Amino acid sequence: MENYVFVALFAPLVGSLFAALFGNSQKIQITGIVTSALLAVSLIASINLAYHIFSTGEIIHFSLLDWIVLGNVNIPFGIVVDQVSVTMMVVVTMVSTMVHIHSNGYMDHDKSFNRFFSYLSAFVFSMMILVMSDNFAGLFIGWEGVGLCSWLLIGFWYDKADVKASDDIEKSPFSTLSPYSSISPAYAANEAFIMNRVADLGMLIGIFLIYWNLGTLQYDAVFANINTLTHGTIVAIAIFLFIGAMGKSAQFPFNTWLANAMEGPTPVSALIHAATMVTAGVYLVIRANEIFTAVPEVGYFIACLGAFVAIFAASQALVATNMKKIIAYSTLSQLGYMFVAAGLGAYWIALFHLATHAFFKSVLFLGAGNVMHAMNDEINIKRMGGLKKHMPYTALIMTVASAALAGFPLLAGFYSKELILASAFGEHAYLLWATLWVTAGLTAFYSFRLVMYVFHGRETHKDLDLGYHPHESYGYVIAAMTPLAILAVITGWWEHEFMEFITIALPAFHPHVTDSTNLMLMIVTISVSLFGMGFAYFKFKKDGKYYGEAMQNTFVYKLLANQYYFPHFIENYINKPYLALARFSWKEIDMKMIDAIVDGIAGLIYGGGEASRTVQTGNLSKALKLMTMGIVVLLILVLIFSSTK
């Protein structure tokens, strides 16, 4: 089985290096084909490993090599393939393979086609290291690797100029300058990178605390001895680790980077910002569940923050008109659901929702890519409409995925969401349950608001005479989306089998609700989801018009459209004061004090050297006079010091 491990891990790396060989060359279609084929090979190897572990229960754990050996520090580069990691491996490689195939069509006319596939495969390799490592140091290397690749891919079109504000963004009434009215890919990439580095410092402190107190970073050794530490130490470790998770999964207050990351190519959003990297924070909490279980108060904070982010992001999606940002807000909201489950101790349910969400959310992004491709990169849903007759397959796939996201009965999202809601109710966290319940209704509404605006109603692009000629994407692009759409339907059907498989490695959490209560909760949740879907359908089925002008001029609408003015707060009360402090430090401290001292010392030495050069004249007579004067001065000093003793 070790050979399958090597294939699953290193096939994406081989693909990345192959594509890199042609990075500066003109588009070569073979790079997309080879990298996609290697991802398919990695997927097959991952599925074989999953089947082996499912049928035998054997955990594959071995060390590839000694990595960090320094004094008493010995950290190997180790691999563990158990029920948790193999689930992530299958999800990552499944989505990655389909995204690679889809990208062959989406990036077909891009001049940096080869470079794109090199970055994309490098990301998958880093993600595989993250989930397969058997220690926190290896996880951190993969963690930083996906962060680097995310920066490269968000800023892939780094030469693209700033874009104008979308219709869903209004000027801030508090300032004539809206910090988010002009976002370039380079700015978005730097924002994501810097925010994650700030959060990663917290994670790094948590890892240092683990090693300082336990002398190891190996998962099995850390988890076996974590309860030997004081409660305060465990709390500190859990908090710092979760800070890292907050950054990677874009939880408040590190949430703004994810929506702006949509400036990258759409397949990047499907892979990184929906199905894999942003779920790494959830994976960290699940993987380190023994640490978080030992401090339930930290877990409850995680659950509360998750519920807040769920409704916070969903409310912004209600009024957004940027298609990709609507789906991005939805991702934030669903990550909140996952953290609620993990915070309440339902780790296997959090992983279950992570898996189901990966399939329907990635295919939503890929469908959005098809729409953009057909509409000459148009992103505003108010300029679309009636695309169903031009793009029937994309319309069907996105409708199915939206229904799964909305929690429509018998689809994948329905099962995992119901488990999370039941868990919150069973743990008597009624406020969390109510928040998630309201969020479920909002999710259903904005999901089908997008579907109705894009695929139904009047063809607004014709009314505006934008000159677009919508068309369906390539056949192989639709073929790549189809498996993800099917998984978005059927994944939830194996809920009990997944529970039995995954609870070998994770706590066997069961929602503490009776059958009758569970049925009641299910009916209530289905009702609010169907109401949201139905309201969106009947609201937009005719002409696609949204709220009237009166609604758009209300404070609530502007509050949501401007992301609660949180970007305004960051710009004016964090970025600008920090920039002012940096400029003050540069001009007043660095230039006038530090540079002045350094330059003064250098000037003094230089001046002394210039003065000393006068003695080097080459005149023997003058040299003898100076030597005699020096001897006299030395003799006088000797007499002075000898007389003082």
XYZ file of C-alpha atoms in Angstrom:
645
model
C 0.000 0.000 0.000
C 2.943 2.354 0.467
C 3.324 2.587 -3.303
C -0.218 3.957 -3.539
C 0.720 6.545 -0.899
C 3.704 7.687 -2.943
C 1.622 7.886 -6.121
C -1.173 9.829 -4.439
C 1.285 12.292 -2.892
C 3.844 12.838 -5.631
C 1.791 12.596 -8.862
C 0.617 16.245 -8.501
C 4.220 17.338 -7.888
C 5.375 15.608 -11.069
C 2.588 17.364 -12.979
C 3.562 20.736 -11.529
C 7.223 20.306 -12.467
C 6.291 19.118 -15.963
C 4.115 22.172 -16.579
C 6.838 24.409 -15.109
C 9.237 23.266 -17.831
C 7.044 25.141 -20.308
C 6.127 27.974 -17.941
C 7.471 30.775 -20.147
C 6.485 29.142 -23.429
C 3.430 29.667 -25.559
C 0.392 27.564 -24.690
C 1.035 23.829 -25.067
C -2.164 21.782 -24.673
C -0.174 18.769 -23.530
C 0.570 20.453 -20.188
C -3.120 20.573 -19.323
C -3.646 16.989 -20.446
C -0.625 15.604 -18.562
C -1.380 17.424 -15.307
C -5.020 16.352 -15.467
C -4.007 12.736 -16.124
C -1.582 12.766 -13.184
C -4.303 14.145 -10.919
C -6.552 11.306 -12.086
C -3.788 8.855 -11.163
C -3.566 10.448 -7.704
C -7.351 10.125 -7.374
C -7.281 6.426 -8.269
C -4.503 5.812 -5.737
C -6.463 7.690 -3.043
C -9.618 5.673 -3.750
C -7.614 2.449 -3.508
C -6.216 3.544 -0.155
C -9.705 4.447 1.072
C -11.046 1.050 0.044
C -8.118 -0.706 1.747
C -8.648 1.151 5.025
C -12.419 0.675 4.849
C -12.136 -3.087 4.273
C -9.234 -3.867 6.634
C -9.191 -1.038 9.146
C -5.403 -0.852 8.745
C -3.790 2.546 9.266
C -0.772 3.238 7.057
C 1.876 5.108 9.042
C 5.542 5.400 8.150
C 8.439 7.840 8.001
C 9.912 8.868 4.663
C 13.091 10.394 6.088
C 14.614 12.263 9.010
C 13.722 15.882 8.446
C 14.766 18.137 11.339
C 17.463 16.621 13.556
C 19.075 19.190 15.847
C 20.190 18.269 19.356
C 17.178 16.751 21.087
C 14.879 17.876 18.263
C 13.998 15.006 15.929
C 11.100 15.628 13.557
C 10.733 13.084 10.750
C 8.890 13.634 7.498
C 6.154 11.146 8.302
C 2.962 10.088 6.575
C -0.257 8.855 8.145
C -3.181 7.587 6.101
C -6.101 6.897 8.394
C -9.847 7.358 8.153
C -9.623 11.154 8.474
C -6.728 11.827 6.131
C -7.886 9.395 3.445
C -11.303 11.082 3.382
C -9.600 14.397 2.742
C -7.329 12.799 0.135
C -10.288 11.485 -1.855
C -12.145 14.811 -1.629
C -9.082 16.842 -2.624
C -8.064 14.653 -5.553
C -11.640 14.204 -6.803
C -12.325 17.923 -6.946
C -8.804 18.697 -8.189
C -9.043 16.252 -11.086
C -12.329 17.704 -12.296
C -11.080 21.263 -11.865
C -7.962 20.460 -13.891
C -10.065 19.018 -16.714
C -12.430 22.000 -16.587
C -9.456 24.388 -16.644
C -8.339 23.015 -20.005
C -11.410 24.683 -21.457
C -11.628 27.731 -19.211
C -7.971 28.756 -19.667
C -7.887 27.710 -23.314
C -7.080 31.172 -24.648
C -4.902 32.387 -21.788
C -1.313 33.243 -22.676
C -0.066 31.809 -19.346
C -1.832 28.455 -19.784
C 1.246 26.408 -18.828
C 2.092 28.491 -15.772
C -1.460 28.152 -14.502
C -1.326 24.352 -14.472
C 2.050 24.370 -12.762
C 0.660 26.505 -9.926
C -2.582 24.502 -9.714
C -0.836 21.128 -9.416
C 1.659 22.569 -6.913
C -1.289 23.611 -4.786
C -2.688 20.063 -4.810
C 0.711 18.669 -3.780
C 0.882 21.118 -0.859
C -2.666 20.231 0.189
C -1.801 16.530 0.140
C 1.198 17.173 2.389
C -1.080 19.088 4.757
C -3.600 16.275 5.139
C -1.172 13.323 5.006
C 1.463 14.555 7.476
C 1.693 12.723 10.806
C 2.935 15.748 12.760
C 2.235 19.447 13.229
C 5.476 20.557 11.554
C 4.631 18.724 8.334
C 1.089 20.067 8.489
C 2.503 23.584 8.821
C 4.725 23.126 5.765
C 1.709 22.056 3.697
C -0.274 24.880 5.312
C 2.233 27.480 4.115
C 2.557 25.741 0.745
C -1.141 26.118 -0.024
C -0.931 29.725 1.155
C 1.880 30.431 -1.300
C 0.070 28.731 -4.178
C -3.122 30.586 -3.287
C -1.212 33.874 -3.516
C 0.194 32.883 -6.912
C -3.211 31.856 -8.241
C -5.283 34.738 -6.853
C -2.787 37.139 -8.375
C -2.387 35.044 -11.515
C -3.487 37.969 -13.687
C -1.150 40.309 -11.800
C -0.865 42.656 -14.780
C -4.614 43.265 -14.801
C -5.588 46.811 -13.835
C -7.882 47.635 -10.942
C -11.519 46.946 -11.695
C -14.429 49.234 -10.964
C -16.740 48.545 -8.087
C -19.492 46.030 -8.706
C -23.109 47.140 -8.551
C -23.436 45.448 -5.170
C -20.878 47.823 -3.632
C -21.956 51.314 -2.689
C -19.696 54.187 -1.732
C -19.259 54.415 1.999
C -21.281 57.314 3.420
C -18.489 57.916 5.927
C -15.757 58.584 3.384
C -15.318 59.758 -0.169
C -12.835 56.922 -0.684
C -14.195 53.385 -0.637
C -11.242 51.049 -0.010
C -12.952 48.196 -1.814
C -14.189 50.121 -4.836
C -11.076 49.224 -6.796
C -9.508 45.800 -6.357
C -6.815 44.327 -8.567
C -5.731 40.667 -8.566
C -2.352 41.711 -7.170
C -4.022 43.601 -4.306
C -6.395 40.692 -3.600
C -3.497 38.223 -3.571
C -1.482 40.348 -1.166
C -4.495 40.863 1.092
C -5.091 37.109 1.321
C -1.409 36.384 1.865
C -0.869 39.001 4.577
C -4.068 38.181 6.483
C -3.148 34.513 6.518
C 0.407 35.246 7.648
C -0.953 37.202 10.611
C -3.185 34.282 11.594
C -0.417 31.758 10.917
C 1.736 33.447 13.540
C -0.868 32.365 16.076
C -0.781 28.812 14.775
C 3.016 28.797 14.927
C 2.917 29.914 18.573
C 0.515 27.043 19.291
C 2.927 24.570 17.670
C 5.839 26.017 19.698
C 3.795 25.616 22.895
C 3.125 21.973 22.037
C 6.804 21.232 21.502
C 7.924 23.276 24.506
C 5.627 21.371 26.846
C 5.621 17.877 25.310
C 8.917 17.688 23.427
C 7.279 16.273 20.299
C 5.057 17.279 17.416
C 3.921 13.782 16.403
C 0.120 13.559 16.475
C -0.076 10.255 18.356
C 2.405 11.325 21.047
C 0.859 14.784 21.472
C -2.695 13.491 21.768
C -1.678 10.697 24.154
C -0.043 13.166 26.554
C -2.091 16.329 26.124
C -4.035 15.744 29.339
C -0.801 15.780 31.343
C -0.592 19.545 30.780
C -2.278 22.161 32.910
C -5.695 23.355 31.818
C -4.408 26.853 31.090
C -1.671 25.511 28.819
C -4.157 23.437 26.835
C -6.433 26.469 26.498
C -3.536 28.537 25.164
C -2.563 25.822 22.668
C -6.154 25.441 21.464
C -6.662 29.195 21.079
C -3.454 29.739 19.111
C -4.112 26.777 16.840
C -7.617 28.060 16.184
C -6.288 31.508 15.272
C -4.467 29.808 12.411
C -7.677 28.009 11.464
C -9.578 31.320 11.503
C -7.206 32.810 8.947
C -7.170 29.866 6.576
C -10.948 29.373 6.742
C -11.628 33.127 6.553
C -13.506 33.356 9.825
C -14.256 36.743 11.340
C -12.277 39.018 11.552
C -10.110 37.456 8.797
C -13.109 37.129 6.471
C -12.620 39.936 3.952
C -9.873 38.268 1.928
C -12.057 35.426 0.636
C -14.564 37.559 -1.293
C -11.748 39.619 -2.829
C -9.914 36.412 -3.780
C -12.524 35.982 -6.506
C -10.276 38.158 -8.694
C -8.355 34.975 -9.547
C -9.413 32.555 -12.334
C -12.721 30.847 -11.534
C -11.309 27.268 -11.437
C -9.024 28.525 -8.659
C -12.092 29.578 -6.691
C -13.647 26.151 -7.260
C -10.591 24.288 -6.010
C -8.999 26.507 -3.404
C -11.702 28.809 -2.098
C -14.566 26.333 -1.935
C -13.438 22.736 -1.616
C -9.902 22.458 -0.251
C -7.741 25.222 1.222
C -10.464 27.120 3.069
C -11.543 23.870 4.719
C -8.006 23.309 6.044
C -8.931 25.243 9.180
C -11.816 22.866 9.815
C -9.492 19.928 9.141
C -7.020 21.261 11.733
C -9.709 21.383 14.429
C -10.901 17.893 13.465
C -7.375 16.463 13.387
C -6.522 18.018 16.765
C -9.866 17.034 18.286
C -8.230 15.599 21.423
C -6.850 19.053 22.226
C -10.152 20.853 21.680
C -12.152 18.172 23.492
C -10.034 18.805 26.597
C -11.132 22.474 26.668
C -14.892 22.550 25.912
C -15.076 26.288 26.636
C -12.821 26.956 23.635
C -14.980 24.573 21.606
C -18.106 26.507 22.528
C -16.447 29.758 21.458
C -15.601 28.123 18.112
C -19.239 27.094 17.711
C -20.515 30.593 18.564
C -18.108 32.222 16.117
C -19.132 29.718 13.456
C -22.824 30.510 13.917
C -22.118 34.231 13.744
C -20.111 33.873 10.522
C -22.828 31.632 9.028
C -25.528 34.297 9.241
C -23.094 37.207 8.788
C -21.951 35.915 5.390
C -25.375 34.643 4.286
C -26.948 38.055 4.862
C -24.370 39.713 2.581
C -25.172 37.223 -0.191
C -28.811 38.382 -0.152
C -28.041 41.618 -1.992
C -24.770 40.895 -3.802
C -24.827 40.969 -7.589
C -21.309 39.679 -8.230
C -21.944 36.015 -9.087
C -18.653 34.691 -7.737
C -18.915 36.732 -4.551
C -22.382 35.338 -3.856
C -20.906 31.836 -3.979
C -17.919 33.001 -1.904
C -20.220 34.369 0.817
C -22.004 31.039 0.718
C -18.675 29.281 1.315
C -18.032 31.470 4.350
C -21.478 30.652 5.661
C -21.052 26.901 5.219
C -17.644 27.008 6.886
C -19.495 28.509 9.829
C -21.761 25.436 9.900
C -18.691 23.178 9.970
C -17.144 25.078 12.875
C -20.398 24.886 14.831
C -20.326 21.096 14.513
C -16.621 20.879 15.388
C -16.998 23.282 18.310
C -19.813 21.177 19.770
C -17.668 18.030 19.547
C -19.427 16.587 16.491
C -16.169 16.246 14.583
C -17.309 13.499 12.240
C -20.380 15.547 11.304
C -18.145 18.537 10.545
C -16.033 16.327 8.259
C -19.187 14.933 6.634
C -20.424 18.430 5.811
C -16.934 19.351 4.594
C -17.088 16.486 2.083
C -20.624 17.123 0.836
C -20.008 20.856 0.634
C -16.849 20.342 -1.437
C -18.810 18.666 -4.215
C -21.777 21.006 -4.599
C -19.800 24.194 -3.983
C -16.970 23.374 -6.392
C -19.448 22.587 -9.169
C -21.229 25.881 -8.475
C -17.989 27.763 -9.052
C -17.245 25.759 -12.183
C -20.752 26.538 -13.454
C -20.112 30.210 -12.736
C -16.975 29.877 -14.839
C -19.044 28.506 -17.710
C -21.421 31.454 -17.447
C -18.564 33.956 -17.400
C -16.979 32.240 -20.390
C -20.271 32.476 -22.277
C -20.898 36.103 -21.274
C -17.475 37.542 -22.104
C -16.407 37.544 -18.433
C -19.538 39.364 -17.256
C -19.964 38.818 -13.517
C -23.046 40.905 -12.651
C -26.137 38.687 -12.427
C -28.362 41.671 -13.204
C -26.916 41.693 -16.715
C -27.762 38.078 -17.459
C -31.101 36.258 -17.500
C -32.663 33.629 -19.733
C -29.436 31.662 -20.172
C -31.186 28.339 -19.642
C -32.040 27.994 -23.323
C -28.448 28.773 -24.336
C -26.727 26.718 -21.600
C -29.127 23.907 -20.623
C -26.504 21.567 -19.120
C -24.841 24.254 -17.042
C -28.277 25.442 -15.896
C -29.255 21.925 -14.808
C -25.990 21.269 -12.970
C -26.015 24.618 -11.144
C -29.668 24.165 -10.187
C -28.934 20.751 -8.689
C -25.897 22.112 -6.834
C -27.903 25.080 -5.566
C -30.628 22.755 -4.327
C -28.005 20.700 -2.473
C -26.627 23.890 -0.940
C -30.128 24.966 0.052
C -30.702 21.654 1.852
C -33.325 20.251 -0.517
C -34.470 16.811 0.769
C -32.517 13.750 -0.373
C -29.585 15.797 -1.705
C -26.158 15.700 -0.045
C -26.372 19.054 1.710
C -29.669 18.124 3.324
C -28.193 15.223 5.329
C -25.094 16.995 6.629
C -26.945 20.205 7.489
C -29.663 18.329 9.341
C -27.035 16.587 11.450
C -25.433 19.906 12.391
C -28.771 21.471 13.328
C -29.759 18.398 15.330
C -26.393 18.489 17.112
C -26.881 22.116 18.146
C -30.418 21.425 19.379
C -29.354 18.256 21.195
C -26.559 20.092 23.020
C -29.154 22.659 24.212
C -27.429 25.373 22.186
C -30.799 26.737 21.119
C -29.507 30.153 20.086
C -26.961 28.487 17.799
C -29.691 26.261 16.385
C -31.979 29.236 15.738
C -29.146 31.130 14.027
C -28.360 28.191 11.764
C -32.047 27.644 11.070
C -32.508 31.243 9.911
C -29.307 30.926 7.891
C -30.729 27.841 6.165
C -33.672 29.905 4.943
C -31.417 32.724 3.766
C -29.178 30.209 1.991
C -32.099 28.720 0.101
C -33.253 32.185 -0.955
C -29.958 33.600 -2.229
C -29.017 30.304 -3.916
C -32.138 30.320 -6.057
C -32.050 34.083 -6.458
C -28.776 33.502 -8.335
C -30.272 30.649 -10.386
C -33.343 32.682 -11.337
C -31.376 35.806 -12.191
C -28.880 33.940 -14.381
C -30.931 31.240 -16.091
C -34.541 32.436 -16.044
C -36.532 35.577 -16.711
C -35.812 38.171 -19.363
C -32.519 38.158 -21.259
C -31.274 41.399 -19.760
C -28.055 41.317 -21.730
C -30.127 41.782 -24.897
C -32.044 44.689 -23.410
C -28.758 46.378 -22.536
C -27.363 45.566 -25.971
C -24.110 44.252 -24.496
C -23.331 42.262 -27.609
C -23.001 38.902 -25.830
C -23.816 35.654 -27.602
C -24.206 33.051 -24.816
C -23.246 29.473 -25.603
C -22.687 26.213 -23.793
C -19.145 25.257 -22.843
C -17.086 22.427 -24.317
C -18.419 18.891 -23.931
C -15.478 17.731 -21.827
C -16.009 20.683 -19.478
C -19.595 19.556 -18.840
C -18.322 15.981 -18.476
C -15.880 17.127 -15.775
C -18.672 18.835 -13.842
C -21.058 15.882 -14.029
C -19.335 13.605 -11.446
C -19.276 16.463 -8.944
C -22.974 17.137 -9.579
C -23.789 13.446 -9.070
C -21.796 13.392 -5.813
C -23.663 16.523 -4.726
C -26.814 14.403 -4.988
C -25.822 11.003 -3.617
C -23.055 11.590 -1.046
C -25.494 12.016 1.819
C -27.110 8.649 1.164
C -24.151 6.922 2.834
C -24.421 8.896 6.056
C -24.441 5.840 8.341
C -21.663 4.051 6.465
C -19.543 7.189 6.661
C -20.242 7.506 10.387
C -19.181 3.908 11.057
C -16.033 4.379 8.976
C -14.910 7.738 10.343
C -15.756 7.227 14.020
C -12.982 4.651 14.224
C -10.667 7.671 14.270
C -13.004 10.379 15.603
C -15.311 10.520 18.647
C -18.627 8.768 18.017
C -20.848 11.796 18.554
C -24.615 11.276 18.283
C -27.105 14.174 18.397
C -28.949 13.920 21.698
C -32.460 14.172 20.313
C -35.307 11.691 20.259
C -36.675 10.376 16.993
C -39.817 12.477 17.319
C -37.807 15.619 18.070
C -35.471 14.892 15.199
C -38.449 14.504 12.850
C -39.889 17.797 14.062
C -36.538 19.565 13.548
C -36.279 18.072 10.094
C -39.747 19.291 9.123
C -39.037 22.773 10.462
C -35.725 23.012 8.584
C -37.143 21.630 5.340
C -40.002 24.102 5.599
C -37.756 27.154 5.902
C -35.522 25.909 3.068
C -38.466 25.266 0.758
C -39.925 28.636 1.651
C -36.656 30.379 0.735
C -36.412 28.492 -2.555
C -40.083 29.072 -3.389
C -39.961 32.765 -2.534
C -36.942 33.253 -4.815
C -38.625 31.326 -7.615
C -41.897 33.258 -7.578
C -40.149 36.570 -6.995
C -37.917 36.321 -10.057
C -39.649 33.954 -12.485
C -41.195 36.730 -14.596
C -38.856 39.611 -15.166
C -36.003 38.998 -12.759
C -36.423 42.353 -11.051
C -35.094 42.539 -7.542
C -36.161 44.812 -4.700
C -37.585 48.122 -5.770
C -35.639 51.347 -5.676
C -37.108 52.113 -2.268
C -35.578 48.928 -0.855
C -32.195 49.592 -2.440
C -32.032 53.001 -0.809
C -32.673 51.694 2.699
C -29.991 51.597 5.355
C -30.259 47.811 5.709
C -29.687 47.231 1.998
C -26.656 49.511 1.952
C -25.369 47.932 5.148
C -25.441 44.467 3.567
C -24.166 45.637 0.176
C -21.192 47.278 1.872
C -20.364 44.175 3.925
C -21.474 45.893 7.144
C -18.821 48.541 6.376
C -16.252 46.166 7.794
C -13.798 46.805 4.918
C -14.319 50.520 5.576
C -13.454 49.962 9.243
C -10.316 47.993 8.364
C -9.176 50.622 5.863
C -9.801 53.682 8.026
C -9.097 52.394 11.518
C -6.416 49.763 10.918
C -4.727 50.207 7.528
C -4.541 54.015 7.480
C -3.344 54.422 11.107
C -0.788 51.677 10.513
C 0.367 53.400 7.324
C 0.607 56.729 9.167
C 2.637 55.053 11.931
C 4.906 53.434 9.341
C 5.482 56.791 7.601
C 6.184 58.514 10.923
C 8.628 55.777 11.889
C 10.328 56.076 8.513
C 10.671 59.864 8.478
C 11.108 60.711 12.154
C 12.774 57.621 13.615
C 14.469 55.807 10.760
C 15.650 58.813 8.730
C 16.216 61.428 11.450
C 17.456 59.211 14.288
C 18.689 55.783 13.206
C 20.032 56.856 9.818
C 21.481 60.039 11.364
C 23.369 58.043 14.011
C 24.646 55.512 11.486
C 25.593 58.229 8.998
C 27.220 60.257 11.783
C 29.400 57.344 12.866
C 30.327 56.669 9.249
C 31.079 60.365 8.699
C 33.230 60.488 11.816
C 35.257 57.493 10.721
C 35.533 58.854 7.184
C 36.621 62.283 8.489
C 39.193 60.692 10.754
C 40.535 58.740 7.839
C 40.729 61.870 5.707
C 42.635 63.670 8.467
C 44.994 60.756 8.975
C 45.891 60.664 5.291
C 48.007 63.800 5.732
C 50.669 61.807 7.564
C 51.151 59.508 4.590
C 53.108 61.998 2.463
C 56.157 59.851 1.718
C 58.436 62.569 3.212
C 60.997 60.846 5.503
C 61.810 64.001 7.432
C 58.148 64.655 8.242
C 57.618 61.030 9.220
C 60.572 61.160 11.695
C 59.145 64.328 13.252
C 55.753 62.688 13.756
C 57.370 59.564 15.237
C 59.375 61.730 17.650
C 56.225 63.605 18.674
C 54.447 60.279 19.220
C 57.277 58.972 21.407
C 57.221 62.144 23.475
C 53.423 61.861 23.970
C 53.781 58.219 25.035
C 56.560 59.039 27.525
C 54.448 61.822 29.034
C 51.513 59.433 29.436
C 53.762 56.837 31.071
C 55.028 59.426 33.544
C 51.497 60.587 34.348
C 50.148 57.056 34.986
C 53.234 55.989 36.970
C 52.973 59.037 39.216
C 49.350 58.332 40.052
C 50.086 54.832 41.412
